[in-house]
Tab-separated table of C-alpha atoms and ligand atoms in Angstrom:
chain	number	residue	atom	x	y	z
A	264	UNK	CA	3.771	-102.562	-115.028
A	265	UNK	CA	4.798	-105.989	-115.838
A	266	UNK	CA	2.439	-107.956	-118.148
A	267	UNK	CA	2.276	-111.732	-118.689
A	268	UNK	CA	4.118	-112.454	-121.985
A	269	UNK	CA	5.522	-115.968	-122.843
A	270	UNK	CA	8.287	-117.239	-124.770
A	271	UNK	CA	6.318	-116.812	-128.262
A	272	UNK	CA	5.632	-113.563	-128.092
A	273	UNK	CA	1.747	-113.412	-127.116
A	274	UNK	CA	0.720	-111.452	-124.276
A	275	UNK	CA	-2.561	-111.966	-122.109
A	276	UNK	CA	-4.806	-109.604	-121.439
A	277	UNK	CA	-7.978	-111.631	-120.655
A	278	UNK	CA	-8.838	-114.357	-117.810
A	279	UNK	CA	-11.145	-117.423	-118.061
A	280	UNK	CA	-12.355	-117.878	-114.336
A	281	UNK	CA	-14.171	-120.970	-113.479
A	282	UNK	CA	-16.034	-120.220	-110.086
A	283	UNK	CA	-17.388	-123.857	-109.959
A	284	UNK	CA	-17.813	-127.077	-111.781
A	285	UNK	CA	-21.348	-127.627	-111.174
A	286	UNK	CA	-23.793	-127.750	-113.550
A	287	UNK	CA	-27.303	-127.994	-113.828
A	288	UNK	CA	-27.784	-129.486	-117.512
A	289	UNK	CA	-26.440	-132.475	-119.278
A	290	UNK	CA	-25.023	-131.650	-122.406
A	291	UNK	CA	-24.123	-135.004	-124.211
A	292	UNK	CA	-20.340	-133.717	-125.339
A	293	UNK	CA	-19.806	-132.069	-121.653
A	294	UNK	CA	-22.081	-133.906	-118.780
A	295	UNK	CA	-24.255	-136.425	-120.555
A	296	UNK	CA	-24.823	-137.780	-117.056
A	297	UNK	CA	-25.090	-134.496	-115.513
A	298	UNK	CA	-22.222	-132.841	-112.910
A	299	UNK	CA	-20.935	-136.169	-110.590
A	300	UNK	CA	-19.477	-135.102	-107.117
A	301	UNK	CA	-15.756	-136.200	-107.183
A	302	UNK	CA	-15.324	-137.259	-103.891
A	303	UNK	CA	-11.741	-137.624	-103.765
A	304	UNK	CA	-11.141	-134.046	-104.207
A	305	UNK	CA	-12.884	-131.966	-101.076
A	306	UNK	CA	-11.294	-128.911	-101.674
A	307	UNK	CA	-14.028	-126.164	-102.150
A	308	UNK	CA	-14.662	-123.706	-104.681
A	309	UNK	CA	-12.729	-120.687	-104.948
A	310	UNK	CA	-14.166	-118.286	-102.235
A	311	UNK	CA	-15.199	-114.635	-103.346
A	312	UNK	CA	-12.118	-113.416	-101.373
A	313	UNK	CA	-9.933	-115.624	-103.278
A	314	UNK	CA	-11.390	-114.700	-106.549
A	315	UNK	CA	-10.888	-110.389	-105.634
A	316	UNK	CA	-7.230	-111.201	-104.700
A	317	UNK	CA	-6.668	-112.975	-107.623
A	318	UNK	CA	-8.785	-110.689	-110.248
A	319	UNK	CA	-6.490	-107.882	-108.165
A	320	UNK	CA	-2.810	-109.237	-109.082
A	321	UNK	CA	-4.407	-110.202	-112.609
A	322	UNK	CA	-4.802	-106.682	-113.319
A	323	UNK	CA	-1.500	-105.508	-111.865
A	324	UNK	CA	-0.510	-108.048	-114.789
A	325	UNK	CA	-2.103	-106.541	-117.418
A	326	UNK	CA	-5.479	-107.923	-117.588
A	327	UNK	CA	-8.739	-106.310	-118.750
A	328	UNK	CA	-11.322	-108.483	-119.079
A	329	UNK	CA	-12.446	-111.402	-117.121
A	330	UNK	CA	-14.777	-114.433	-118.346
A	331	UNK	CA	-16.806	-115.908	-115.642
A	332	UNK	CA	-17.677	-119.627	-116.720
A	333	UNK	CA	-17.832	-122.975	-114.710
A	334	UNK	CA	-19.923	-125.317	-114.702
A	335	UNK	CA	-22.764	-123.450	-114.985
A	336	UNK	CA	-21.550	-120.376	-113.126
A	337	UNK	CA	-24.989	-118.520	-112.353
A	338	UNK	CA	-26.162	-121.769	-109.923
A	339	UNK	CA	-23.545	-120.329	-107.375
A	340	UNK	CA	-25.422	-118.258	-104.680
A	341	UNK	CA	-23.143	-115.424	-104.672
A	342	UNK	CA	-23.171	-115.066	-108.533
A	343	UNK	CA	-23.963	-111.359	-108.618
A	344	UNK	CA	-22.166	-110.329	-105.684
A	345	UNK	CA	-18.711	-112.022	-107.635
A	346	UNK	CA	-19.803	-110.046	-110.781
A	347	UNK	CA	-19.731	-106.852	-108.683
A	348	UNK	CA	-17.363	-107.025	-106.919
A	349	UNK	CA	-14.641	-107.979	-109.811
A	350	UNK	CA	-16.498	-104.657	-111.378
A	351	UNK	CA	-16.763	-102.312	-109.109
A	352	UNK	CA	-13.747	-103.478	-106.740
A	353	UNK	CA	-10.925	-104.352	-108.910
A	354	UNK	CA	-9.323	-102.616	-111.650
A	355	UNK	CA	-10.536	-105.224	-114.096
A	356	UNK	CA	-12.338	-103.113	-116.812
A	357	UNK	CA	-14.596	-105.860	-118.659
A	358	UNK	CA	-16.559	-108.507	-116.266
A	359	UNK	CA	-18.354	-111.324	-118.929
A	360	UNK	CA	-19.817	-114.247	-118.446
A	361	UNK	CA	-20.545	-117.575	-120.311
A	362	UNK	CA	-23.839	-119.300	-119.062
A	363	UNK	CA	-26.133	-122.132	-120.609
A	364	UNK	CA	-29.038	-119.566	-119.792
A	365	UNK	CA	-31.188	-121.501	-116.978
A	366	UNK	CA	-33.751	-119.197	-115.764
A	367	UNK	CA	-32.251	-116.398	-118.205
A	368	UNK	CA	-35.805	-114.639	-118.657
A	369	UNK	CA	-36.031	-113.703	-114.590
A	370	UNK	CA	-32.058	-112.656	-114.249
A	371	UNK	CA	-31.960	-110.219	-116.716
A	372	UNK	CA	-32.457	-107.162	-114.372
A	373	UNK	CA	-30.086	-108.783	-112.320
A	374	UNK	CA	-27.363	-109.107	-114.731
A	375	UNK	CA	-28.162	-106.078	-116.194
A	376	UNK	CA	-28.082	-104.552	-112.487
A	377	UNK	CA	-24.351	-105.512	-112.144
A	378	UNK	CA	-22.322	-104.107	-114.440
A	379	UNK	CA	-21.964	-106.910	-116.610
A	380	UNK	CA	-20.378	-105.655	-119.985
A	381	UNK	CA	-21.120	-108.729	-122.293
A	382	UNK	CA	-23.238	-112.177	-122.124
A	383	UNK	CA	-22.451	-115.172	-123.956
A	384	UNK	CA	-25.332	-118.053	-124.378
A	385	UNK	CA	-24.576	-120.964	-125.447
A	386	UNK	CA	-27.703	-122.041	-127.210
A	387	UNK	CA	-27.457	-125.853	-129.508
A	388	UNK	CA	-30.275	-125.577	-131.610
A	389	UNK	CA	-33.435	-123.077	-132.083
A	390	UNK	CA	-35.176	-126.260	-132.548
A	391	UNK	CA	-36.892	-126.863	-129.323
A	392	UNK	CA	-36.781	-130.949	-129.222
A	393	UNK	CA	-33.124	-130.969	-130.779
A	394	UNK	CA	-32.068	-128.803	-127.355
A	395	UNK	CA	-34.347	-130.562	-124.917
A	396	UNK	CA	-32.159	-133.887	-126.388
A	397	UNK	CA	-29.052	-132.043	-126.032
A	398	UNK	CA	-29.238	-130.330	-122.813
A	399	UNK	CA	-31.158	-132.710	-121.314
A	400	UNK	CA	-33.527	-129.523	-120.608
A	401	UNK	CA	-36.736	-128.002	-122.048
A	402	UNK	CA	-35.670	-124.517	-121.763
A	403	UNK	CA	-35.292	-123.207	-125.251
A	404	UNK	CA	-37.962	-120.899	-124.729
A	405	UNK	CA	-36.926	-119.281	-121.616
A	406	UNK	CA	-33.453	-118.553	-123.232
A	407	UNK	CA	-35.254	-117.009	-125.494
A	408	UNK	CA	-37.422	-114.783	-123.420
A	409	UNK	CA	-34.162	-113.676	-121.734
A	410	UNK	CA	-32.407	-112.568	-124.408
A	411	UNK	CA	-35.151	-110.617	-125.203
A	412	UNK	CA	-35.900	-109.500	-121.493
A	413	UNK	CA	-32.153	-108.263	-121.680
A	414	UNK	CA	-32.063	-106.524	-125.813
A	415	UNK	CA	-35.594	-104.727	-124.116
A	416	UNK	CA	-33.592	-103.413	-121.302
A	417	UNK	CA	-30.721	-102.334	-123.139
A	418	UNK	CA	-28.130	-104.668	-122.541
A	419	UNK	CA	-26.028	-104.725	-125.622
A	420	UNK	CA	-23.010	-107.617	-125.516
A	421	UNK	CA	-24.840	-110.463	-126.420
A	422	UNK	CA	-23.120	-113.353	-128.053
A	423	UNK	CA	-24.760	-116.863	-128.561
A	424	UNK	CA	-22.533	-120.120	-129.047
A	425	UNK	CA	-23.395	-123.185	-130.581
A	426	UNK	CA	-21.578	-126.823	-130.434
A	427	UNK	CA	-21.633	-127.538	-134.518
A	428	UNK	CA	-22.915	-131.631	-133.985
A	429	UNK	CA	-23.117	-133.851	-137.491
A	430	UNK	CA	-26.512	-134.445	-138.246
A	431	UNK	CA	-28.043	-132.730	-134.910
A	432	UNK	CA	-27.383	-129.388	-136.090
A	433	UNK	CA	-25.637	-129.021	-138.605
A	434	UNK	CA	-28.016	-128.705	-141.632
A	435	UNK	CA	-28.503	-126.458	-144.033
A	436	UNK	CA	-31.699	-125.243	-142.701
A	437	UNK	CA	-30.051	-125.294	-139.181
A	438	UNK	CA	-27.815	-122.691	-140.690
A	439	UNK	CA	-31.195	-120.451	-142.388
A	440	UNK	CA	-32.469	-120.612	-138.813
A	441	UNK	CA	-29.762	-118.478	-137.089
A	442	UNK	CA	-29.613	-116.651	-140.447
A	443	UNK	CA	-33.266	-115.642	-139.797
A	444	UNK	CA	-32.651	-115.263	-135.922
A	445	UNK	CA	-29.925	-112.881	-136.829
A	446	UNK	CA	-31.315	-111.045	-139.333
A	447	UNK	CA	-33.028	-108.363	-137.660
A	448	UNK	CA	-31.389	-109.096	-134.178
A	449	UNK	CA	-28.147	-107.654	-133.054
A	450	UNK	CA	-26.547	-110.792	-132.069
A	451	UNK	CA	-23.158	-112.631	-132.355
A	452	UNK	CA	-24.171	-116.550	-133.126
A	453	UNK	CA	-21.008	-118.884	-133.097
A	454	UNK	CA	-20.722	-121.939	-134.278
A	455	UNK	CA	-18.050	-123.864	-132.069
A	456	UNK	CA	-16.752	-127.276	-133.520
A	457	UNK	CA	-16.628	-130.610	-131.194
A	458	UNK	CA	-13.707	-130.697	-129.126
A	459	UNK	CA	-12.369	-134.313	-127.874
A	460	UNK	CA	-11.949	-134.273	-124.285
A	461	UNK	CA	-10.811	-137.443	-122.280
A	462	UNK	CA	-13.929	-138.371	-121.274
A	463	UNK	CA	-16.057	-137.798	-124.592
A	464	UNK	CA	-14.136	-139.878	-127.057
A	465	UNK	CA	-17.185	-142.037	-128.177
A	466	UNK	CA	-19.535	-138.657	-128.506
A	467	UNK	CA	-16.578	-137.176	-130.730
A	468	UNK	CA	-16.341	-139.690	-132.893
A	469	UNK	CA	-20.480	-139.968	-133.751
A	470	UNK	CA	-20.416	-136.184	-133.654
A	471	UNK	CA	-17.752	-134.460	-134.909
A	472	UNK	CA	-17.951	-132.325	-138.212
A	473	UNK	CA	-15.350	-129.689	-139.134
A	474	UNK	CA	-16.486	-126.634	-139.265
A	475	UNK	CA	-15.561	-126.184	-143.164
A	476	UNK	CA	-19.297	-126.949	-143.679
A	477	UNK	CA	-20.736	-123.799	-141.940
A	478	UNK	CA	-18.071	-121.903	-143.661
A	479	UNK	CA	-19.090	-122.919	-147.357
A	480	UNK	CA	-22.855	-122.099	-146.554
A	481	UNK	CA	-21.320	-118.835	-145.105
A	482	UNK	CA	-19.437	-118.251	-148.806
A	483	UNK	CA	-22.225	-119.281	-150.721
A	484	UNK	CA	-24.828	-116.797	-149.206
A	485	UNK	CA	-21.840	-114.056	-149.675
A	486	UNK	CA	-21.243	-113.520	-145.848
A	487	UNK	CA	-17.976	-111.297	-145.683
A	488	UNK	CA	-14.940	-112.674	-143.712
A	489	UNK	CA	-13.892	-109.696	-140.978
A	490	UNK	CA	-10.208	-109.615	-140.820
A	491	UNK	CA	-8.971	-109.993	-137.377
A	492	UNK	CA	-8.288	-106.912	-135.576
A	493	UNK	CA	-6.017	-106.001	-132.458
A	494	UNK	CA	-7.994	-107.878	-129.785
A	495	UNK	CA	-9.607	-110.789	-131.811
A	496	UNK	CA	-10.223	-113.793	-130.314
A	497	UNK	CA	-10.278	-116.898	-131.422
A	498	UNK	CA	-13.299	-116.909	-133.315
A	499	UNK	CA	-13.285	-116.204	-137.161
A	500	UNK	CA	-16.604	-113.199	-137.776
A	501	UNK	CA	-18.353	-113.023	-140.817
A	502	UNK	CA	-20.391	-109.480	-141.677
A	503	UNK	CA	-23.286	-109.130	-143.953
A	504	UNK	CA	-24.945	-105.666	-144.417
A	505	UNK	CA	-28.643	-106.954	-144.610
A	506	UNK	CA	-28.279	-108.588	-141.158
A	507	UNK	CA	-27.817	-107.009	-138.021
A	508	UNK	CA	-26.234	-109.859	-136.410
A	509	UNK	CA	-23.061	-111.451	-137.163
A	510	UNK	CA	-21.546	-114.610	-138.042
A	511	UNK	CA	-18.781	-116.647	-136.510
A	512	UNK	CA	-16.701	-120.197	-136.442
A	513	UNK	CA	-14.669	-121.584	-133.513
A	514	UNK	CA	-12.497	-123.246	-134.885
A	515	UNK	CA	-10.219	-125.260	-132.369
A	516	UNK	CA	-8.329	-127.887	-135.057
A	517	UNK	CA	-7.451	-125.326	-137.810
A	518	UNK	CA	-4.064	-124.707	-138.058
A	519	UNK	CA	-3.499	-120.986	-136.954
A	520	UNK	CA	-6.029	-121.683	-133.958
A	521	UNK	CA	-2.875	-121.068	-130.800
A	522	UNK	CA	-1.444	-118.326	-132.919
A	523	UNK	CA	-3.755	-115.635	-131.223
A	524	UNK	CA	-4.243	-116.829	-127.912
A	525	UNK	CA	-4.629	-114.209	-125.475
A	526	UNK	CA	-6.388	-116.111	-122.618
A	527	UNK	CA	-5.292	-118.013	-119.478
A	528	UNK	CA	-7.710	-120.296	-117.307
A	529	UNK	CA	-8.271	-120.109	-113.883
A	530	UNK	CA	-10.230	-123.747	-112.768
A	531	UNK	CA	-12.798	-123.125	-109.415
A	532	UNK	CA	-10.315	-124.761	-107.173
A	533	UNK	CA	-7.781	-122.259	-107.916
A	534	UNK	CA	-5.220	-123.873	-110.264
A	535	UNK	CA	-3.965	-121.970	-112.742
A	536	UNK	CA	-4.053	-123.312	-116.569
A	537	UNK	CA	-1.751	-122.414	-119.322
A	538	UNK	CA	-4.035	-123.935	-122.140
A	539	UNK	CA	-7.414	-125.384	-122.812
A	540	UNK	CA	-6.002	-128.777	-123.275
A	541	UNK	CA	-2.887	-129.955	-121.812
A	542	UNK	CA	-1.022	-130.609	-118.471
A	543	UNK	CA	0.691	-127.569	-117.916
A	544	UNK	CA	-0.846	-125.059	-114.881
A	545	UNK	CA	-0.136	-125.769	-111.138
A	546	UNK	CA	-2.192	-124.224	-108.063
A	547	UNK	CA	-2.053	-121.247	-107.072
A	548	UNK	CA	-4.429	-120.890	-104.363
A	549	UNK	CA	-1.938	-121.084	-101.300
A	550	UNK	CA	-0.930	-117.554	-102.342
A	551	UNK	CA	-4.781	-116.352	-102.204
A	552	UNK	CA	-5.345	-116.220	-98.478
A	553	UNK	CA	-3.654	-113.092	-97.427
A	554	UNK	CA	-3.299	-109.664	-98.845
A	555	UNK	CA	0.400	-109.291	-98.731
A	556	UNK	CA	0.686	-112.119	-100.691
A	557	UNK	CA	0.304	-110.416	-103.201
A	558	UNK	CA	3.888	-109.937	-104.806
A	559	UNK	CA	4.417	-113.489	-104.268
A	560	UNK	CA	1.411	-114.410	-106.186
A	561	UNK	CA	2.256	-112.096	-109.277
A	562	UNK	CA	6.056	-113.737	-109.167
A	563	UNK	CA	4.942	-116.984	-109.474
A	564	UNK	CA	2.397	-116.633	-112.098
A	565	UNK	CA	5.215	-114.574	-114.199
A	566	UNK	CA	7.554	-117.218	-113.646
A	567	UNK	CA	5.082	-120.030	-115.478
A	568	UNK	CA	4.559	-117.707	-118.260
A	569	UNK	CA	7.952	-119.933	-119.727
A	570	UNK	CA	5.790	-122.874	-119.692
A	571	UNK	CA	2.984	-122.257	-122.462
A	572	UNK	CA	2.903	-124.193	-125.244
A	573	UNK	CA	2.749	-122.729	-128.457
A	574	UNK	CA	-0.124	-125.408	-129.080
A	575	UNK	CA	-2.398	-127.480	-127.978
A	576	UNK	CA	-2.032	-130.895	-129.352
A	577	UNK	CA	-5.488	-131.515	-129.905
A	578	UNK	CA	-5.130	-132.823	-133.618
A	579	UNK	CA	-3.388	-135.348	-132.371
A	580	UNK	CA	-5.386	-136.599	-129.686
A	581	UNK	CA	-3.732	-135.249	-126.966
A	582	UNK	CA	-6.460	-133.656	-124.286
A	583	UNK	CA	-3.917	-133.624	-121.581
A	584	UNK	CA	-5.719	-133.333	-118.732
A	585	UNK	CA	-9.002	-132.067	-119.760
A	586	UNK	CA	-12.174	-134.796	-118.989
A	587	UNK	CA	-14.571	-132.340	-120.015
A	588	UNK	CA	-15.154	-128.529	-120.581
A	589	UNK	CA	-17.256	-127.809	-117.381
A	590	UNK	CA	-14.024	-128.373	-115.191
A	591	UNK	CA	-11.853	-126.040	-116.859
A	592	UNK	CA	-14.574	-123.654	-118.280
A	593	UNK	CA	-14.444	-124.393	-121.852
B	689	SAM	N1	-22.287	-123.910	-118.561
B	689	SAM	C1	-21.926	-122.785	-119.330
B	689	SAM	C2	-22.358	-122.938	-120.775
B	689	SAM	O1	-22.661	-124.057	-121.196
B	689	SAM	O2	-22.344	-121.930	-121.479
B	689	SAM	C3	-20.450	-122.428	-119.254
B	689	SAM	C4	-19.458	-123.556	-119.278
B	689	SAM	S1	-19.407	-124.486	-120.785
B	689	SAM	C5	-18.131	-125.658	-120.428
B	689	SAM	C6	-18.665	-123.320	-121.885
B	689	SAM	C7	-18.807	-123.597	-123.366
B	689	SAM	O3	-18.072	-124.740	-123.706
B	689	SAM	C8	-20.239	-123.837	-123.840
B	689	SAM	O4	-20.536	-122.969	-124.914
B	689	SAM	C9	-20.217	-125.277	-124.303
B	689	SAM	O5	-21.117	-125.495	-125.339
B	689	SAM	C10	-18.779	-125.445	-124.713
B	689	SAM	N2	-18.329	-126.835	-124.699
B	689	SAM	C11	-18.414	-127.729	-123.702
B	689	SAM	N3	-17.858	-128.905	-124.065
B	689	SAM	C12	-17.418	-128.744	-125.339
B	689	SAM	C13	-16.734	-129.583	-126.277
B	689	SAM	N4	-16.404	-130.833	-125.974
B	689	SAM	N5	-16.427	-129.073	-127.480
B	689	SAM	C14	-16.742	-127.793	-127.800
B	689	SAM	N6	-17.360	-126.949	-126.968
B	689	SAM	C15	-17.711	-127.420	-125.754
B	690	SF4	FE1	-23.200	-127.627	-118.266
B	690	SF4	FE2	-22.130	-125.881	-119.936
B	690	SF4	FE3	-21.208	-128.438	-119.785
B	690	SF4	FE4	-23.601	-127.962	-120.847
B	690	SF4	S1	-21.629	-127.247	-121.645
B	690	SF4	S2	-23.117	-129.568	-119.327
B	690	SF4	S3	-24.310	-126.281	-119.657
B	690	SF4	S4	-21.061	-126.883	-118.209
């Protein structure tokens, strides 16, 4: 088999797939005005068809796992049936999704139901007002319901990200919160720092807080830094043995952040991106139409393997392309 390896070494075993960029909340460093139709680009979202063919070559290239994100990727109609089929139809071993949670409490059969092996949340603040401002949504407590609906019925992956946002979350009793949440709950909560994108400069600048602050409450209260192991991502884990949850920073700006990268990004038109942040990634949907395109396909996604960057340029500004998270899947 050949695998997907670029000119630093790193080889990529896991797929970020954004099946649309529509989104039903307004999160103030993402959509503060909600999801806009961009009608100069008419081009629809990739087509379950598409997405099999692709998730098909992927794993002829090595990958395992597969991240379903958008926009908010549960508001497209034939949401389970795309979880499915890359499960049950592909060779892809591990089907995940990221969601913001909307209507989590009544899809957890569902989701449990097809095959999914891992859920991540992404969850601001346990206060109820401080998400409603956020998301633009009262729904704190039918997130919550969910994830219970889904630890009742067994379902085990669950992960819960947070944006870290100076002085909307970022307190010291913010931090006991998810301490207590975790304690006797067998959850992953993440704090994620702010990310500049091109169109949230202002937001960045009110908001942003490294996430050095989160880490020094973590030392303090003796949390235990988890050395990365073969398949780490990109978020730093931090163990105690009186919790059952764990502990984790997303770190985007610290300097080793690139060193582990093990993901590619697919956006929900079909182009296929190289980073994050930057320009580099070029469509590859032409080559997702037909079945015995398939050689073609895994040819030219080798051949722009050359073209990753060993960074992102993000500490210097530099979002490339990247307006905001819901169009390349954050
Ligand atoms: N709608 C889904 C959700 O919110 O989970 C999936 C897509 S969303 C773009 C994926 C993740 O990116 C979420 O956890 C969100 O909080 C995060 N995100 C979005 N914009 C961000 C930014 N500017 N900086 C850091 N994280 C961001
Ligand atoms: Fe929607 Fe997710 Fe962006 Fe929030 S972060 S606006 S839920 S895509």
């Amino acid at each position: 088999m050949q695998i997907m390896k670029d000119s630093f070494g790193r080889t990529f075993p896991y797929i970020r797939m954004s099946i649309t960029d529509v989104c039903n909340f307004k999160c103030g460093y993402c959509l503060p005005n909600g999801y806009q139709v961009d009608k100069s680009d008419n081009r629809k979202f990739l087509h379950l068809d598409e997405i099999k063919r692709l998730a098909k070559c992927f794993s002829e290239l090595g990958v395992r796992k597969i991240r379903i994100t958008g926009g908010e990727p549960t508001v497209r109609k034939d949401f389970f049936e795309i979880i499915k089929v890359l499960k049950y139809e592909t060779d892809i071993e591990k089907v995940v999704i990221t969601t913001n949670g909307y209507h989590l409490d009544e899809k957890a059969k569902s989701l449990l139901d097809s095959g999914l092996n891992g859920i991540n949340i992404s969850i601001d603040s346990l206060d109820r007002e401080t998400f409603k401002k956020i998301t633009g949504h009262d729904r704190l407590p039918e997130i919550l319901r969910g994830i219970r609906n889904l630890q009742e019925l067994g379902f085990e992956n669950i992960k819960i990200n947070a944006v870290l946002l100076n002085g909307v979350n970022s307190s010291e009793k913010d931090f006991e919160k998810w301490s207590e949440f975790i304690r006797n709950n067998k959850v992953d909560f993440r704090y994620i720092e702010l990310m500049q994108t091109g169109d949230n400069l202002e937001y960045f600048k009110k908001y942003h807080i490294p996430s050095k602050i989160f880490k020094n409450y973590l030392n303090k209260n003796k949390w235990i830094y988890q050395t990365l192991g073969k398949d780490a991502g990109p978020s730093l884990n931090y163990i105690n043995p009186e919790y059952k949850g764990k502990f984790g920073i997303i770190a985007p700006y610290s300097k080793d952040f690139c060193k582990t990268c093990n993901r590619l990004r697919i956006t929900s038109r079909g182009d296929l991106r190289l980073c994050l942040f930057g320009n580099t990634g070029i469509s590859v949907r032409h080559l997702l139409q037909k079945d015995d395109q398939l050689n073609e396909l895994k040819d030219l996604i080798l051949k722009q393997m050359q073209y990753k960057k060993e960074s992102h340029y993000l500490e210097l500004g530099d979002t490339g392309s990247t307006k905001n998270l819901s169009k390349t899947g954050g």
